[in-house]
PDB file of C-alpha atoms and ligand atoms in Angstrom:
ATOM      1  CA  MET X   1     101.434  90.992  99.606  1.00  0.00           C
ATOM      2  CA  ILE X   2     102.868  94.236  98.074  1.00  0.00           C
ATOM      3  CA  ILE X   3     100.210  95.511  95.735  1.00  0.00           C
ATOM      4  CA  ALA X   4     101.207  98.378  93.326  1.00  0.00           C
ATOM      5  CA  VAL X   5      98.289 100.142  92.120  1.00  0.00           C
ATOM      6  CA  ASP X   6      97.867 102.567  89.472  1.00  0.00           C
ATOM      7  CA  PHE X   7      95.757 105.839  89.744  1.00  0.00           C
ATOM      8  CA  ASP X   8      94.505 107.059  86.263  1.00  0.00           C
ATOM      9  CA  GLY X   9      92.286 104.532  84.323  1.00  0.00           C
ATOM     10  CA  THR X  10      92.398 102.310  87.602  1.00  0.00           C
ATOM     11  CA  ILE X  11      91.113 104.082  90.586  1.00  0.00           C
ATOM     12  CA  VAL X  12      89.329 106.835  88.560  1.00  0.00           C
ATOM     13  CA  GLU X  13      88.543 106.974  84.980  1.00  0.00           C
ATOM     14  CA  HIS X  14      91.217 108.300  82.669  1.00  0.00           C
ATOM     15  CA  ALA X  15      91.029 112.133  82.640  1.00  0.00           C
ATOM     16  CA  TYR X  16      94.901 112.958  83.360  1.00  0.00           C
ATOM     17  CA  PRO X  17      95.802 115.653  84.310  1.00  0.00           C
ATOM     18  CA  LYS X  18      92.323 116.110  85.751  1.00  0.00           C
ATOM     19  CA  ILE X  19      90.887 113.500  88.122  1.00  0.00           C
ATOM     20  CA  GLY X  20      88.374 111.294  86.576  1.00  0.00           C
ATOM     21  CA  LYS X  21      85.057 109.966  87.669  1.00  0.00           C
ATOM     22  CA  PRO X  22      85.452 107.310  90.286  1.00  0.00           C
ATOM     23  CA  ILE X  23      85.493 103.742  89.019  1.00  0.00           C
ATOM     24  CA  PRO X  24      83.033 101.754  91.031  1.00  0.00           C
ATOM     25  CA  PHE X  25      84.266  99.983  94.042  1.00  0.00           C
ATOM     26  CA  ALA X  26      87.849 100.723  93.459  1.00  0.00           C
ATOM     27  CA  ILE X  27      88.534 102.519  96.754  1.00  0.00           C
ATOM     28  CA  GLU X  28      86.152 100.383  98.544  1.00  0.00           C
ATOM     29  CA  VAL X  29      88.136  97.085  97.342  1.00  0.00           C
ATOM     30  CA  LEU X  30      91.453  98.761  98.107  1.00  0.00           C
ATOM     31  CA  LYS X  31      90.548  99.609 101.751  1.00  0.00           C
ATOM     32  CA  LYS X  32      89.188  96.007 102.166  1.00  0.00           C
ATOM     33  CA  LEU X  33      92.458  94.441 100.734  1.00  0.00           C
ATOM     34  CA  GLN X  34      94.365  96.785 103.018  1.00  0.00           C
ATOM     35  CA  HIS X  35      92.316  96.528 106.280  1.00  0.00           C
ATOM     36  CA  GLU X  36      90.850  93.113 106.196  1.00  0.00           C
ATOM     37  CA  GLU X  37      93.428  91.295 104.078  1.00  0.00           C
ATOM     38  CA  HIS X  38      96.371  93.228 105.339  1.00  0.00           C
ATOM     39  CA  HIS X  39      98.137  93.637 102.116  1.00  0.00           C
ATOM     40  CA  LEU X  40     100.383  96.816 101.694  1.00  0.00           C
ATOM     41  CA  LEU X  41      99.178  99.145  98.766  1.00  0.00           C
ATOM     42  CA  VAL X  42     101.717 101.059  96.921  1.00  0.00           C
ATOM     43  CA  LEU X  43     100.499 103.950  94.683  1.00  0.00           C
ATOM     44  CA  TRP X  44     102.392 103.655  91.596  1.00  0.00           C
ATOM     45  CA  THR X  45     101.482 106.437  89.093  1.00  0.00           C
ATOM     46  CA  VAL X  46     103.067 108.813  86.707  1.00  0.00           C
ATOM     47  CA  ARG X  47     101.720 111.814  88.627  1.00  0.00           C
ATOM     48  CA  GLU X  48     104.118 114.258  90.314  1.00  0.00           C
ATOM     49  CA  ASP X  49     104.024 117.257  92.568  1.00  0.00           C
ATOM     50  CA  ASP X  50     100.520 118.952  92.553  1.00  0.00           C
ATOM     51  CA  LEU X  51      98.853 116.436  90.390  1.00  0.00           C
ATOM     52  CA  LEU X  52     100.241 113.679  92.751  1.00  0.00           C
ATOM     53  CA  GLU X  53      98.888 115.654  95.721  1.00  0.00           C
ATOM     54  CA  GLU X  54      95.582 115.889  94.174  1.00  0.00           C
ATOM     55  CA  ALA X  55      95.379 112.239  93.576  1.00  0.00           C
ATOM     56  CA  LEU X  56      96.511 111.596  97.191  1.00  0.00           C
ATOM     57  CA  GLU X  57      93.969 114.172  98.671  1.00  0.00           C
ATOM     58  CA  TYR X  58      91.231 112.585  96.562  1.00  0.00           C
ATOM     59  CA  CYS X  59      91.999 109.027  97.827  1.00  0.00           C
ATOM     60  CA  LYS X  60      92.494 110.308 101.543  1.00  0.00           C
ATOM     61  CA  ARG X  61      88.849 111.852 101.392  1.00  0.00           C
ATOM     62  CA  SER X  62      87.528 108.309 100.837  1.00  0.00           C
ATOM     63  CA  GLY X  63      89.712 107.003 103.628  1.00  0.00           C
ATOM     64  CA  LEU X  64      92.318 105.206 101.397  1.00  0.00           C
ATOM     65  CA  GLU X  65      95.823 106.071 102.369  1.00  0.00           C
ATOM     66  CA  PHE X  66      98.709 104.087 100.915  1.00  0.00           C
ATOM     67  CA  TYR X  67     101.644 102.368 102.430  1.00  0.00           C
ATOM     68  CA  SER X  68     104.225 104.076 100.067  1.00  0.00           C
ATOM     69  CA  VAL X  69     103.933 106.359  97.031  1.00  0.00           C
ATOM     70  CA  ASN X  70     105.886 105.660  93.925  1.00  0.00           C
ATOM     71  CA  ASN X  71     108.495 103.979  96.306  1.00  0.00           C
ATOM     72  CA  ASN X  72     109.043 100.627  97.639  1.00  0.00           C
ATOM     73  CA  TYR X  73     108.772 101.729 101.342  1.00  0.00           C
ATOM     74  CA  PRO X  74     107.868 104.889 102.856  1.00  0.00           C
ATOM     75  CA  GLU X  75     111.482 106.172 103.492  1.00  0.00           C
ATOM     76  CA  GLU X  76     112.731 105.388 100.100  1.00  0.00           C
ATOM     77  CA  ASN X  77     113.257 108.266  97.644  1.00  0.00           C
ATOM     78  CA  GLN X  78     113.444 107.270  93.950  1.00  0.00           C
ATOM     79  CA  GLY X  79     112.965 110.952  93.061  1.00  0.00           C
ATOM     80  CA  VAL X  80     111.242 111.219  89.668  1.00  0.00           C
ATOM     81  CA  GLU X  81     112.944 108.438  87.877  1.00  0.00           C
ATOM     82  CA  PRO X  82     110.490 106.053  86.426  1.00  0.00           C
ATOM     83  CA  ARG X  83     111.774 102.986  88.242  1.00  0.00           C
ATOM     84  CA  LYS X  84     109.479  99.909  88.614  1.00  0.00           C
ATOM     85  CA  ILE X  85     108.133  99.059  91.925  1.00  0.00           C
ATOM     86  CA  ASN X  86     108.935  95.691  93.446  1.00  0.00           C
ATOM     87  CA  ALA X  87     105.631  94.511  93.997  1.00  0.00           C
ATOM     88  CA  ASP X  88     103.886  91.029  94.156  1.00  0.00           C
ATOM     89  CA  LEU X  89     100.967  92.283  92.274  1.00  0.00           C
ATOM     90  CA  TYR X  90     100.124  95.121  89.974  1.00  0.00           C
ATOM     91  CA  ILE X  91      96.786  96.460  89.425  1.00  0.00           C
ATOM     92  CA  ASP X  92      96.781  98.747  86.289  1.00  0.00           C
ATOM     93  CA  ASP X  93      94.516  99.606  83.583  1.00  0.00           C
ATOM     94  CA  LYS X  94      97.284  98.922  81.158  1.00  0.00           C
ATOM     95  CA  ASN X  95      97.099  95.192  82.123  1.00  0.00           C
ATOM     96  CA  ILE X  96      97.325  92.895  79.220  1.00  0.00           C
ATOM     97  CA  GLY X  97      93.742  91.911  78.532  1.00  0.00           C
ATOM     98  CA  GLY X  98      92.681  95.069  80.206  1.00  0.00           C
ATOM     99  CA  ILE X  99      91.528  95.676  83.883  1.00  0.00           C
ATOM    100  CA  PRO X 100      88.734  93.412  85.256  1.00  0.00           C
ATOM    101  CA  ASP X 101      85.862  95.020  87.323  1.00  0.00           C
ATOM    102  CA  TRP X 102      87.015  95.716  90.995  1.00  0.00           C
ATOM    103  CA  GLY X 103      84.805  93.001  92.232  1.00  0.00           C
ATOM    104  CA  VAL X 104      86.572  90.488  90.123  1.00  0.00           C
ATOM    105  CA  ILE X 105      89.840  92.117  91.220  1.00  0.00           C
ATOM    106  CA  TYR X 106      88.836  91.531  94.940  1.00  0.00           C
ATOM    107  CA  ASN X 107      88.190  87.809  94.245  1.00  0.00           C
ATOM    108  CA  MET X 108      91.296  87.289  92.369  1.00  0.00           C
ATOM    109  CA  VAL X 109      93.484  88.780  95.171  1.00  0.00           C
ATOM    110  CA  LYS X 110      91.490  87.141  97.922  1.00  0.00           C
ATOM    111  CA  SER X 111      91.568  83.729  96.488  1.00  0.00           C
ATOM    112  CA  GLY X 112      95.265  84.095  95.369  1.00  0.00           C
ATOM    113  CA  SER X 113      96.495  85.329  98.691  1.00  0.00           C
ATOM    114  CA  ASN X 114      98.482  83.042 100.983  1.00  0.00           C
ATOM    115  CA  GLY X 115      96.978  82.457 104.132  1.00  0.00           C
ATOM    116  CA  ASP X 116     100.362  82.688 105.696  1.00  0.00           C
ATOM    117  CA  TRP X 117     100.832  86.424 104.697  1.00  0.00           C
ATOM    118  CA  ASP X 118     101.378  88.588 107.520  1.00  0.00           C
ATOM    119  CA  VAL X 119     102.138  92.123 107.303  1.00  0.00           C
ATOM    120  CA  ASN X 120     104.215  92.354 110.493  1.00  0.00           C
ATOM    121  CA  ASP X 121     106.320  89.311 109.372  1.00  0.00           C
ATOM    122  CA  TYR X 122     107.065  90.959 106.201  1.00  0.00           C
ATOM    123  CA  LEU X 123     108.042  94.222 107.731  1.00  0.00           C
ATOM    124  CA  SER X 124     110.192  92.702 110.263  1.00  0.00           C
ATOM    125  CA  ASN X 125     111.705  89.832 108.489  1.00  0.00           C
ATOM    126  CA  ASN X 126     111.355  90.510 104.806  1.00  0.00           C
ATOM    127  CA  ASN X 127     112.019  94.032 104.392  1.00  0.00           C
ATOM    128  CA  TYR X 128     114.540  95.625 101.909  1.00  0.00           C
ATOM    129  CA  LEU X 129     117.294  95.650 104.300  1.00  0.00           C
ATOM    130  CA  SER X 130     117.312  91.776 104.988  1.00  0.00           C
ATOM    131  CA  LYS X 131     117.197  91.275 101.275  1.00  0.00           C
ATOM    132  CA  LYS X 132     120.500  93.071 100.935  1.00  0.00           C
ATOM    133  CA  LYS X 133     123.321  90.932 100.098  1.00  0.00           C
ATOM    134  CA  LYS X 134     125.608  90.234 102.766  1.00  0.00           C
ATOM    135  CA  ASN X 135     129.537  91.444 102.414  1.00  0.00           C
ATOM    136  CA  PHE X 136     131.371  89.098 100.323  1.00  0.00           C
ATOM    137  CA  LEU X 137     133.824  88.316 103.213  1.00  0.00           C
ATOM    138  CA  ILE X 138     130.851  87.433 105.425  1.00  0.00           C
ATOM    139  CA  ARG X 139     129.496  85.121 102.882  1.00  0.00           C
ATOM    140  CA  LEU X 140     132.977  83.616 102.395  1.00  0.00           C
ATOM    141  CA  GLY X 141     133.231  82.991 105.994  1.00  0.00           C
ATOM    142  CA  GLU X 142     129.963  81.541 106.316  1.00  0.00           C
ATOM    143  CA  ALA X 143     130.725  79.197 103.303  1.00  0.00           C
ATOM    144  CA  TRP X 144     133.995  78.197 105.028  1.00  0.00           C
ATOM    145  CA  ASP X 145     132.341  77.486 108.356  1.00  0.00           C
ATOM    146  CA  GLN X 146     129.759  75.222 106.254  1.00  0.00           C
ATOM    147  CA  VAL X 147     132.796  73.314 104.652  1.00  0.00           C
ATOM    148  CA  LYS X 148     134.467  72.973 107.923  1.00  0.00           C
ATOM    149  CA  GLY X 149     131.388  71.654 109.610  1.00  0.00           C
ATOM    150  CA  ARG X 150     131.087  68.846 107.107  1.00  0.00           C
ATOM    151  CA  SER X 151     132.595  65.457 107.789  1.00  0.00           C
ATOM    152  CA  TYR X 152     133.960  63.649 105.084  1.00  0.00           C
TER     153      TYR X 152
HETATM  154 MG1   MG K   1      96.733 104.122  84.243  1.00  0.00          MG
END
C-alpha cells in the first residue's frame, strides 16, 4: 500500500518549526512497515525548504527514508501547492479520533494489509502512467472491436 505519513505530531511531538521529541516507536514501526511489509511510505508534511530538510535528516539519522516526499512518486514535482497525496492510508495526528499509539498503528496496518500486495507489482503495473486514461480515439477503437467481436 501507499501510506502517507505526517511528521509533526505524528513522528515527533508537535513543536513546529522545531523538531519535537520522538514519539515512541514511530520510526521503528515505519521502518518495519517499509522493510518487512513492503509498503511505500510518502512523507506528507507542510514543511518546506530548510524545515523539510531538517525533518528528512532527522528521519534519515534513524535509518528512515521515504519513497517520496510531498509527491505521489519520486519524480513528481507538485511544487508547494498543498495537493492531497493519493495514498491508500494516511497516518496523521489530525485523524478524526486522534492518532493511536504506534504499536496499535502497526497492528492495524498489518492486519488490514492485503497478502497479495507486492511493491514490485505495484510499481510495474499499477503506477501513475498505467492509470492515465487512454486517448479517446483508442478507447473508441477498442469499444468498436468489442462490438464487432460480438455475435448477435
Ligand atoms: Mg501533524
